[in-house]
Amino acid sequence: MDLLTLSRIQFAVTTIYHFIFVPLSIGLVFLIAVMETMYVVKGKEEYKKMAKFWGKLFLINFAVGVVTGIIQEFQFGMNWSDYSRFVGDVFGAPLAIEALLAFFMESTFIGLWIFGWDRLSKKLHLACIWLVFIGTTLSAFWILAANSFMQHPVGFTINQGRAEMNDFLALITNGQLWVEFPHTVLGALATGAFLVTGVSAYKLLKKQDVPFFKKSFHIGIVVALISSFLVAIFGHQQAQYLMHTQPMKMAASEGLWETSEDPAPWTVFAVINPETMENKYEFKIPYLLSYLTYSKFSGSVEGIKELQQKYEQTYGEGDYIPPVRTTFWSFRIMVGAGVAMILLGMYGTYLVLRKKLPDVKPWFYRIMVFAISLPHIANTSGWIMTEIGRQPWTVFGHMTTADSVSPGVTAGEVLFSLTAFTAIYTILAMVMAYLFVRVIKKGPYAAVEEDVRSEDPFEMGGQRHAVSQ
């Protein structure tokens, strides 16, 4: 494989792997903050134990996420130096703010939260975990501000072949950012919620620490339902926005080669042939694409062939059609996983409201354990659709992916680093899985006892008996 292909594969591998941890960190810390808030408000020790138990999983996940994020950012200078030269004056600002402000904010208050139990007041300690959540959310905001510029470039001028920012306010008020940011953060909340409900379901299935995990499930399933439903709403708004800024991406996500009739049907399934630019065995729902696009049951949607001609007139000769099969199916996998999350959230909430936990059929608990993967599937397929659907551009309308790669790097060097990163990531995944399983198997009360033993023996000696009870 050539240098460009290997560089794209390496960036895809590191980005997808990193994005396993980012939404889980945001979602978990939000749930931990909710649990500790309930502890402060209600004064029940059970909620404190919940915050500590789920906090252990959060800290493991956060540590691995930091390592993978550092590797990802280094690639901009190593594998994509021409891209970095072109966009660095714009792209660098939000990344620098994310690192110097949001990340340091997260790290500082995580440290205070870890070591502040029984040292800080309850309310001050609670403020620390909420500030961690605010920090993680701000990190997402600045990273997405940079990504949104790639999707819809604003607030810059071209000077001697380089993009230079001339309007920082335009960068952070980019319309793409304000449909992408809530969609991503709400997806993160759903990711954390489904981990909590899945682990709780496993423990309820095994009939271990039932009262503890019943309460955890109650909190998790409510957040799972609300966040999954809101993800769908903001996802719909994002799709409508893309119809104006990146119509080719949306046409590819629908496998729409020719401009549709009015009203436009939505294609549920199709066998796509990019070579002949046609679909076979299509199953369509009448009127639905018009409604999804324009919020009314009328209106046609431009097809790929017509958009290709328009792009050639605007940008010059070239192939502006993204990988249609990948874009089409990644979109449907995302939607399918999202619908499953909403349905499971609705049924789980119904069981909670009817007070039928934990006496439900084992099949539901088993499904909820599997459902831990659903937000990750939705997150990953959604980002694949977002990035692959933008091809052949890195900065839409201004720089192609082929022009972005580092000229001084060889294919062999990228292949070596790709192999090394994949091996390291595999080891990290195994270590993280082992630590997760170990914490979950020990359960919440073992976690609390370990916290006590780790404290100063002279300071905590009088409290050990009470905790062990």
Short mmCIF file of C-alpha atoms in Angstrom, two decimals:
data_model
loop_
_atom_site.label_atom_id
_atom_site.label_comp_id
_atom_site.label_asym_id
_atom_site.label_seq_id
_atom_site.Cartn_x
_atom_site.Cartn_y
_atom_site.Cartn_z
CA MET A 1 0.00 0.00 0.00
CA ASP A 2 1.10 3.56 -0.69
CA LEU A 3 1.98 6.25 1.82
CA LEU A 4 -1.42 7.96 1.68
CA THR A 5 -3.37 4.76 2.28
CA LEU A 6 -1.17 3.67 5.18
CA SER A 7 -1.33 7.13 6.77
CA ARG A 8 -5.11 7.11 6.53
CA ILE A 9 -5.30 3.61 8.03
CA GLN A 10 -3.03 4.61 10.90
CA PHE A 11 -5.04 7.72 11.68
CA ALA A 12 -8.27 5.71 11.50
CA VAL A 13 -6.94 3.04 13.88
CA THR A 14 -5.66 5.53 16.46
CA THR A 15 -8.73 7.76 16.23
CA ILE A 16 -11.27 4.94 16.54
CA TYR A 17 -9.36 3.40 19.43
CA HIS A 18 -9.02 6.76 21.20
CA PHE A 19 -12.71 7.46 20.75
CA ILE A 20 -13.58 4.35 22.72
CA PHE A 21 -12.33 6.12 25.86
CA VAL A 22 -13.32 9.76 25.32
CA PRO A 23 -17.13 9.39 25.41
CA LEU A 24 -16.88 6.83 28.18
CA SER A 25 -14.91 9.30 30.32
CA ILE A 26 -17.44 12.09 29.75
CA GLY A 27 -20.42 9.83 30.41
CA LEU A 28 -19.01 8.12 33.47
CA VAL A 29 -17.89 11.30 35.19
CA PHE A 30 -21.36 12.80 34.70
CA LEU A 31 -22.99 9.77 36.35
CA ILE A 32 -20.45 9.83 39.18
CA ALA A 33 -21.23 13.52 39.74
CA VAL A 34 -24.96 12.71 39.87
CA MET A 35 -24.36 9.90 42.38
CA GLU A 36 -22.20 12.08 44.62
CA THR A 37 -24.79 14.86 44.41
CA MET A 38 -27.38 12.41 45.71
CA TYR A 39 -24.99 11.50 48.51
CA VAL A 40 -24.57 15.16 49.52
CA VAL A 41 -28.30 15.90 49.25
CA LYS A 42 -29.65 12.71 50.86
CA GLY A 43 -26.73 11.88 53.14
CA LYS A 44 -26.87 8.15 52.36
CA GLU A 45 -23.53 6.34 52.37
CA GLU A 46 -24.70 4.04 49.57
CA TYR A 47 -24.42 6.86 47.05
CA LYS A 48 -20.89 7.64 48.22
CA LYS A 49 -19.95 3.99 47.66
CA MET A 50 -21.49 4.21 44.20
CA ALA A 51 -19.43 7.28 43.32
CA LYS A 52 -16.24 5.56 44.51
CA PHE A 53 -16.94 2.27 42.73
CA TRP A 54 -17.80 3.77 39.35
CA GLY A 55 -15.00 6.29 39.91
CA LYS A 56 -12.45 3.47 39.81
CA LEU A 57 -13.63 2.46 36.33
CA PHE A 58 -13.56 6.09 35.24
CA LEU A 59 -9.95 6.56 36.39
CA ILE A 60 -8.77 3.43 34.57
CA ASN A 61 -10.51 4.57 31.40
CA PHE A 62 -9.22 8.14 31.72
CA ALA A 63 -5.60 7.00 32.09
CA VAL A 64 -5.70 4.87 28.93
CA GLY A 65 -7.54 7.61 27.03
CA VAL A 66 -4.81 10.16 27.80
CA VAL A 67 -2.10 7.88 26.37
CA THR A 68 -4.01 7.20 23.15
CA GLY A 69 -4.86 10.89 22.71
CA ILE A 70 -1.21 11.95 22.87
CA ILE A 71 -0.27 9.50 20.11
CA GLN A 72 -3.12 10.73 17.95
CA GLU A 73 -2.11 14.39 18.13
CA PHE A 74 1.53 13.65 17.27
CA GLN A 75 0.39 12.32 13.89
CA PHE A 76 -0.54 15.80 12.69
CA GLY A 77 3.13 16.73 12.59
CA MET A 78 4.48 13.31 11.68
CA ASN A 79 2.14 11.92 9.02
CA TRP A 80 0.23 15.04 7.96
CA SER A 81 2.80 17.83 7.93
CA ASP A 82 1.50 19.51 4.76
CA TYR A 83 -1.94 19.62 6.33
CA SER A 84 -0.48 21.07 9.54
CA ARG A 85 1.38 23.75 7.56
CA PHE A 86 -1.76 24.77 5.74
CA VAL A 87 -4.18 24.83 8.67
CA GLY A 88 -1.93 25.17 11.71
CA ASP A 89 -2.72 28.82 12.41
CA VAL A 90 -6.41 27.94 12.67
CA PHE A 91 -6.36 24.37 13.90
CA GLY A 92 -3.69 24.99 16.51
CA ALA A 93 -5.69 27.54 18.54
CA PRO A 94 -8.54 25.28 19.74
CA LEU A 95 -6.12 22.38 20.29
CA ALA A 96 -3.86 24.59 22.42
CA ILE A 97 -6.81 25.85 24.47
CA GLU A 98 -7.99 22.26 24.95
CA ALA A 99 -4.60 21.18 26.26
CA LEU A 100 -3.70 24.24 28.36
CA LEU A 101 -7.13 24.98 29.81
CA ALA A 102 -9.58 22.07 29.63
CA PHE A 103 -7.16 19.15 30.08
CA PHE A 104 -5.28 20.78 32.95
CA MET A 105 -8.61 21.63 34.55
CA GLU A 106 -9.66 17.97 34.32
CA SER A 107 -6.35 16.72 35.69
CA THR A 108 -6.26 19.16 38.60
CA PHE A 109 -9.74 18.44 39.85
CA ILE A 110 -9.42 14.69 39.28
CA GLY A 111 -6.47 14.80 41.66
CA LEU A 112 -8.44 16.79 44.22
CA TRP A 113 -11.37 14.40 43.88
CA ILE A 114 -9.22 11.28 44.32
CA PHE A 115 -7.34 12.50 47.39
CA GLY A 116 -10.01 14.78 48.81
CA TRP A 117 -12.34 12.20 50.33
CA ASP A 118 -12.66 12.97 54.05
CA ARG A 119 -10.24 15.89 53.62
CA LEU A 120 -12.44 18.37 51.79
CA SER A 121 -15.94 19.30 52.82
CA LYS A 122 -18.72 17.36 51.12
CA LYS A 123 -19.83 20.28 48.98
CA LEU A 124 -16.31 21.26 47.97
CA HIS A 125 -15.50 17.67 47.07
CA LEU A 126 -18.71 17.49 45.04
CA ALA A 127 -17.71 20.67 43.22
CA CYS A 128 -14.46 18.97 42.19
CA ILE A 129 -16.18 16.14 40.32
CA TRP A 130 -18.60 18.53 38.61
CA LEU A 131 -15.60 20.61 37.51
CA VAL A 132 -14.03 17.43 36.10
CA PHE A 133 -17.21 16.92 34.06
CA ILE A 134 -17.11 20.55 32.90
CA GLY A 135 -13.44 20.09 31.96
CA THR A 136 -14.10 16.95 29.92
CA THR A 137 -16.99 18.68 28.17
CA LEU A 138 -14.84 21.72 27.38
CA SER A 139 -12.18 19.38 25.97
CA ALA A 140 -14.81 17.95 23.65
CA PHE A 141 -15.92 21.45 22.68
CA TRP A 142 -12.45 22.62 21.60
CA ILE A 143 -11.62 19.39 19.77
CA LEU A 144 -14.94 19.58 17.93
CA ALA A 145 -14.30 23.25 17.13
CA ALA A 146 -11.19 22.13 15.27
CA ASN A 147 -13.01 19.27 13.56
CA SER A 148 -15.93 21.53 12.61
CA PHE A 149 -13.50 23.83 10.81
CA MET A 150 -12.45 20.88 8.68
CA GLN A 151 -16.10 20.14 7.89
CA HIS A 152 -17.19 23.77 7.35
CA PRO A 153 -14.25 26.21 7.20
CA VAL A 154 -15.04 29.68 8.62
CA GLY A 155 -13.20 32.64 10.15
CA PHE A 156 -10.02 32.55 8.07
CA THR A 157 -8.22 33.99 5.06
CA ILE A 158 -5.67 32.42 2.72
CA ASN A 159 -2.27 34.11 2.94
CA GLN A 160 0.63 32.78 0.84
CA GLY A 161 -1.00 29.38 0.52
CA ARG A 162 -1.79 28.99 4.22
CA ALA A 163 -5.02 29.39 6.17
CA GLU A 164 -4.78 32.13 8.80
CA MET A 165 -7.50 32.74 11.38
CA ASN A 166 -8.96 36.24 11.27
CA ASP A 167 -12.15 35.71 13.29
CA PHE A 168 -11.95 33.55 16.42
CA LEU A 169 -15.60 34.23 17.22
CA ALA A 170 -16.63 32.75 13.86
CA LEU A 171 -14.64 29.63 14.71
CA ILE A 172 -16.52 29.00 17.96
CA THR A 173 -19.92 29.99 16.57
CA ASN A 174 -19.54 27.74 13.54
CA GLY A 175 -22.94 26.22 12.78
CA GLN A 176 -21.32 22.82 12.26
CA LEU A 177 -19.91 22.96 15.80
CA TRP A 178 -23.28 23.69 17.36
CA VAL A 179 -24.97 20.69 15.77
CA GLU A 180 -21.96 18.41 16.25
CA PHE A 181 -21.14 19.28 19.87
CA PRO A 182 -24.47 18.39 21.56
CA HIS A 183 -24.80 15.26 19.41
CA THR A 184 -21.35 14.06 20.49
CA VAL A 185 -21.67 14.95 24.20
CA LEU A 186 -25.10 13.36 24.51
CA GLY A 187 -23.70 10.26 22.82
CA ALA A 188 -21.00 10.27 25.49
CA LEU A 189 -23.59 10.41 28.28
CA ALA A 190 -25.33 7.44 26.70
CA THR A 191 -22.00 5.58 26.54
CA GLY A 192 -21.40 6.00 30.26
CA ALA A 193 -25.01 5.20 31.10
CA PHE A 194 -25.02 1.93 29.17
CA LEU A 195 -21.80 0.85 30.86
CA VAL A 196 -23.39 1.44 34.27
CA THR A 197 -26.61 -0.36 33.31
CA GLY A 198 -24.73 -3.21 31.63
CA VAL A 199 -22.43 -3.87 34.59
CA SER A 200 -25.37 -3.52 36.98
CA ALA A 201 -27.41 -5.97 34.88
CA TYR A 202 -24.55 -8.48 35.06
CA LYS A 203 -24.41 -8.19 38.84
CA LEU A 204 -28.19 -8.43 39.16
CA LEU A 205 -28.13 -11.52 36.96
CA LYS A 206 -25.55 -13.04 39.31
CA LYS A 207 -27.56 -11.77 42.33
CA GLN A 208 -24.50 -10.02 43.75
CA ASP A 209 -24.81 -6.78 45.78
CA VAL A 210 -28.39 -6.47 44.56
CA PRO A 211 -29.43 -3.27 46.43
CA PHE A 212 -26.31 -1.42 45.27
CA PHE A 213 -26.58 -2.35 41.61
CA LYS A 214 -30.33 -1.92 41.56
CA LYS A 215 -29.84 1.75 42.47
CA SER A 216 -27.02 2.08 39.96
CA PHE A 217 -29.27 0.62 37.27
CA HIS A 218 -32.04 3.07 38.17
CA ILE A 219 -29.75 6.07 37.67
CA GLY A 220 -28.07 4.66 34.57
CA ILE A 221 -31.23 3.67 32.69
CA VAL A 222 -32.86 7.09 33.10
CA VAL A 223 -29.74 8.83 31.76
CA ALA A 224 -29.53 6.22 28.98
CA LEU A 225 -33.09 6.87 27.83
CA ILE A 226 -32.94 10.68 27.95
CA SER A 227 -29.51 10.96 26.32
CA SER A 228 -30.30 8.39 23.58
CA PHE A 229 -33.50 10.20 22.67
CA LEU A 230 -31.76 13.61 22.58
CA VAL A 231 -28.91 12.15 20.50
CA ALA A 232 -31.46 11.22 17.84
CA ILE A 233 -32.96 14.73 17.86
CA PHE A 234 -29.62 16.51 17.51
CA GLY A 235 -28.47 13.93 14.95
CA HIS A 236 -31.49 14.81 12.85
CA GLN A 237 -30.61 18.52 13.11
CA GLN A 238 -27.03 17.76 12.12
CA ALA A 239 -28.18 15.85 9.03
CA GLN A 240 -30.39 18.76 7.96
CA TYR A 241 -27.49 21.18 8.44
CA LEU A 242 -25.20 19.00 6.31
CA MET A 243 -27.67 19.16 3.44
CA HIS A 244 -26.61 22.81 3.04
CA THR A 245 -22.88 22.55 3.79
CA GLN A 246 -21.91 19.04 2.58
CA PRO A 247 -24.68 17.76 0.30
CA MET A 248 -22.36 15.18 -1.26
CA LYS A 249 -21.87 13.50 2.11
CA MET A 250 -25.61 13.25 2.66
CA ALA A 251 -26.23 11.98 -0.86
CA ALA A 252 -23.58 9.29 -0.31
CA SER A 253 -25.10 8.35 3.05
CA GLU A 254 -28.39 7.72 1.19
CA GLY A 255 -26.79 5.95 -1.79
CA LEU A 256 -28.56 8.51 -3.94
CA TRP A 257 -26.92 8.52 -7.38
CA GLU A 258 -29.63 10.43 -9.22
CA THR A 259 -31.56 13.43 -7.90
CA SER A 260 -34.63 12.00 -6.19
CA GLU A 261 -38.22 12.46 -7.14
CA ASP A 262 -40.46 14.77 -5.11
CA PRO A 263 -41.30 13.57 -2.46
CA ALA A 264 -38.12 11.58 -1.81
CA PRO A 265 -38.21 8.07 -0.29
CA TRP A 266 -35.66 6.92 2.29
CA THR A 267 -33.62 3.84 1.36
CA VAL A 268 -33.51 1.31 4.18
CA PHE A 269 -31.45 -1.29 2.31
CA ALA A 270 -29.62 -1.43 -1.00
CA VAL A 271 -26.81 -3.31 -2.71
CA ILE A 272 -24.58 -0.47 -3.95
CA ASN A 273 -22.29 -0.74 -6.97
CA PRO A 274 -19.94 2.29 -7.06
CA GLU A 275 -18.40 1.20 -10.36
CA THR A 276 -21.68 1.35 -12.29
CA MET A 277 -23.17 4.03 -10.02
CA GLU A 278 -26.37 2.14 -9.39
CA ASN A 279 -28.17 0.27 -6.61
CA LYS A 280 -29.98 -3.05 -6.64
CA TYR A 281 -32.52 -4.69 -4.34
CA GLU A 282 -33.54 -1.37 -2.80
CA PHE A 283 -36.12 -1.22 -0.02
CA LYS A 284 -37.51 2.29 0.41
CA ILE A 285 -39.97 4.08 2.69
CA PRO A 286 -41.96 6.68 0.71
CA TYR A 287 -41.80 10.37 1.73
CA LEU A 288 -39.39 9.75 4.60
CA LEU A 289 -36.21 11.26 3.10
CA SER A 290 -38.07 14.48 2.26
CA TYR A 291 -39.30 14.70 5.84
CA LEU A 292 -35.88 13.95 7.32
CA THR A 293 -34.31 16.58 5.04
CA TYR A 294 -36.86 19.38 5.09
CA SER A 295 -39.22 18.47 7.99
CA LYS A 296 -42.07 18.19 5.50
CA PHE A 297 -43.36 15.45 3.21
CA SER A 298 -42.23 17.12 0.00
CA GLY A 299 -39.00 18.16 -1.66
CA SER A 300 -36.37 16.42 -3.79
CA VAL A 301 -32.78 15.70 -2.79
CA GLU A 302 -29.78 16.20 -5.11
CA GLY A 303 -28.00 13.07 -6.24
CA ILE A 304 -24.30 12.22 -6.40
CA LYS A 305 -23.96 12.57 -10.18
CA GLU A 306 -25.42 16.07 -10.26
CA LEU A 307 -23.33 17.14 -7.26
CA GLN A 308 -20.18 15.78 -8.92
CA GLN A 309 -20.81 18.03 -11.90
CA LYS A 310 -21.36 21.06 -9.63
CA TYR A 311 -18.18 20.32 -7.66
CA GLU A 312 -16.16 20.08 -10.87
CA GLN A 313 -17.44 23.50 -11.92
CA THR A 314 -16.54 24.94 -8.49
CA TYR A 315 -13.28 23.15 -7.62
CA GLY A 316 -11.98 21.93 -10.98
CA GLU A 317 -11.66 18.48 -12.47
CA GLY A 318 -11.46 15.58 -10.02
CA ASP A 319 -13.35 12.80 -8.28
CA TYR A 320 -15.39 14.32 -5.45
CA ILE A 321 -17.41 11.20 -4.66
CA PRO A 322 -16.62 9.66 -1.24
CA PRO A 323 -16.67 5.87 -0.64
CA VAL A 324 -20.43 5.46 -1.01
CA ARG A 325 -20.82 1.95 0.41
CA THR A 326 -18.89 2.82 3.58
CA THR A 327 -20.79 6.08 4.07
CA PHE A 328 -24.16 4.44 3.36
CA TRP A 329 -23.75 1.50 5.73
CA SER A 330 -21.94 3.33 8.55
CA PHE A 331 -24.90 5.72 8.70
CA ARG A 332 -27.37 2.83 8.95
CA ILE A 333 -25.33 1.00 11.57
CA MET A 334 -25.29 4.20 13.64
CA VAL A 335 -29.06 4.65 13.27
CA GLY A 336 -29.73 0.98 14.06
CA ALA A 337 -27.63 1.07 17.21
CA GLY A 338 -29.30 4.33 18.26
CA VAL A 339 -32.81 2.91 17.81
CA ALA A 340 -31.84 -0.16 19.86
CA MET A 341 -30.53 2.11 22.64
CA ILE A 342 -33.79 4.08 22.75
CA LEU A 343 -35.91 0.92 22.86
CA LEU A 344 -33.81 -0.65 25.62
CA GLY A 345 -33.87 2.63 27.55
CA MET A 346 -37.65 2.79 27.29
CA TYR A 347 -38.14 -0.81 28.41
CA GLY A 348 -35.61 -0.51 31.24
CA THR A 349 -37.22 2.70 32.49
CA TYR A 350 -40.63 0.99 32.35
CA LEU A 351 -39.30 -1.82 34.54
CA VAL A 352 -37.88 0.69 37.01
CA LEU A 353 -41.10 2.70 37.21
CA ARG A 354 -43.16 -0.48 37.69
CA LYS A 355 -40.65 -1.63 40.35
CA LYS A 356 -40.04 -4.92 38.58
CA LEU A 357 -36.29 -4.97 39.15
CA PRO A 358 -34.50 -7.21 39.93
CA ASP A 359 -37.19 -9.89 39.35
CA VAL A 360 -37.15 -9.85 35.55
CA LYS A 361 -36.29 -12.56 33.05
CA PRO A 362 -32.55 -13.28 32.63
CA TRP A 363 -32.73 -12.51 28.90
CA PHE A 364 -33.16 -8.79 29.61
CA TYR A 365 -30.06 -8.64 31.79
CA ARG A 366 -28.06 -10.50 29.14
CA ILE A 367 -29.19 -8.05 26.48
CA MET A 368 -28.22 -5.12 28.70
CA VAL A 369 -24.73 -6.58 29.14
CA PHE A 370 -24.41 -6.75 25.34
CA ALA A 371 -25.87 -3.22 25.11
CA ILE A 372 -22.66 -1.84 26.65
CA SER A 373 -21.30 -2.09 23.10
CA LEU A 374 -24.18 -0.27 21.39
CA PRO A 375 -23.03 3.33 22.09
CA HIS A 376 -19.50 2.41 20.99
CA ILE A 377 -20.89 0.97 17.75
CA ALA A 378 -22.99 4.10 17.20
CA ASN A 379 -20.11 6.46 18.07
CA THR A 380 -17.61 4.68 15.83
CA SER A 381 -19.90 4.26 12.82
CA GLY A 382 -21.04 7.87 13.19
CA TRP A 383 -17.49 9.18 13.06
CA ILE A 384 -16.64 6.91 10.13
CA MET A 385 -19.60 8.36 8.26
CA THR A 386 -18.56 11.91 9.22
CA GLU A 387 -14.93 11.57 8.14
CA ILE A 388 -15.20 9.16 5.20
CA GLY A 389 -18.18 11.08 3.85
CA ARG A 390 -16.02 14.25 3.67
CA GLN A 391 -13.52 12.66 1.30
CA PRO A 392 -11.60 13.59 -0.76
CA TRP A 393 -11.20 16.65 1.50
CA THR A 394 -9.37 17.19 4.77
CA VAL A 395 -10.47 20.84 4.82
CA PHE A 396 -13.67 20.88 2.83
CA GLY A 397 -13.32 22.84 -0.40
CA HIS A 398 -9.73 23.91 0.31
CA MET A 399 -7.38 20.96 0.80
CA THR A 400 -7.61 17.33 -0.24
CA THR A 401 -6.40 14.37 1.77
CA ALA A 402 -3.89 13.48 -0.95
CA ASP A 403 -2.28 16.94 -0.59
CA SER A 404 -2.14 16.69 3.22
CA VAL A 405 0.26 13.79 3.75
CA SER A 406 3.89 14.30 4.87
CA PRO A 407 6.23 14.25 1.84
CA GLY A 408 9.30 13.25 3.88
CA VAL A 409 7.83 10.06 5.37
CA THR A 410 8.08 6.70 3.62
CA ALA A 411 5.40 4.02 3.41
CA GLY A 412 7.71 1.63 5.26
CA GLU A 413 8.05 4.00 8.20
CA VAL A 414 4.29 4.43 8.47
CA LEU A 415 3.78 0.66 8.20
CA PHE A 416 6.24 0.13 11.05
CA SER A 417 4.59 2.73 13.29
CA LEU A 418 1.13 1.38 12.40
CA THR A 419 2.20 -2.12 13.43
CA ALA A 420 3.81 -0.84 16.63
CA PHE A 421 0.81 1.30 17.61
CA THR A 422 -1.60 -1.55 16.92
CA ALA A 423 0.46 -3.89 19.12
CA ILE A 424 0.67 -1.31 21.93
CA TYR A 425 -3.04 -0.58 21.71
CA THR A 426 -3.84 -4.28 21.85
CA ILE A 427 -1.79 -4.61 25.04
CA LEU A 428 -3.46 -1.53 26.52
CA ALA A 429 -6.89 -2.94 25.68
CA MET A 430 -6.04 -6.24 27.39
CA VAL A 431 -4.72 -4.45 30.50
CA MET A 432 -7.77 -2.20 30.68
CA ALA A 433 -10.16 -5.14 30.23
CA TYR A 434 -8.33 -7.03 32.98
CA LEU A 435 -8.53 -4.06 35.38
CA PHE A 436 -12.20 -3.47 34.58
CA VAL A 437 -13.08 -7.12 35.20
CA ARG A 438 -11.05 -7.17 38.40
CA VAL A 439 -12.80 -4.09 39.84
CA ILE A 440 -16.25 -5.36 38.79
CA LYS A 441 -15.70 -8.83 40.24
CA LYS A 442 -14.52 -7.43 43.57
CA GLY A 443 -17.63 -5.31 43.78
CA PRO A 444 -18.34 -1.98 45.46
CA TYR A 445 -17.68 -2.95 49.07
CA ALA A 446 -14.24 -4.38 48.32
CA ALA A 447 -13.47 -1.12 46.51
CA VAL A 448 -14.38 0.91 49.60
CA GLU A 449 -12.26 -1.29 51.86
CA GLU A 450 -9.27 -0.84 49.56
CA ASP A 451 -9.72 2.92 49.77
CA VAL A 452 -9.64 2.73 53.56
CA ARG A 453 -6.51 0.59 53.64
CA SER A 454 -4.77 3.04 51.31
CA GLU A 455 -5.31 5.91 53.75
CA ASP A 456 -3.01 6.96 56.60
CA PRO A 457 -3.35 4.15 59.19
CA PHE A 458 -3.13 6.56 62.14
CA GLU A 459 -5.78 8.87 60.69
CA MET A 460 -8.20 6.18 59.54
CA GLY A 461 -7.61 3.43 62.08
CA GLY A 462 -10.71 4.25 64.09
CA GLN A 463 -12.88 4.06 61.00
CA ARG A 464 -11.90 0.64 59.64
CA HIS A 465 -14.24 -1.38 61.75
CA ALA A 466 -17.22 0.76 60.78
CA VAL A 467 -16.43 0.44 57.04
CA SER A 468 -15.87 -3.31 57.22
CA GLN A 469 -19.26 -3.65 58.87
#
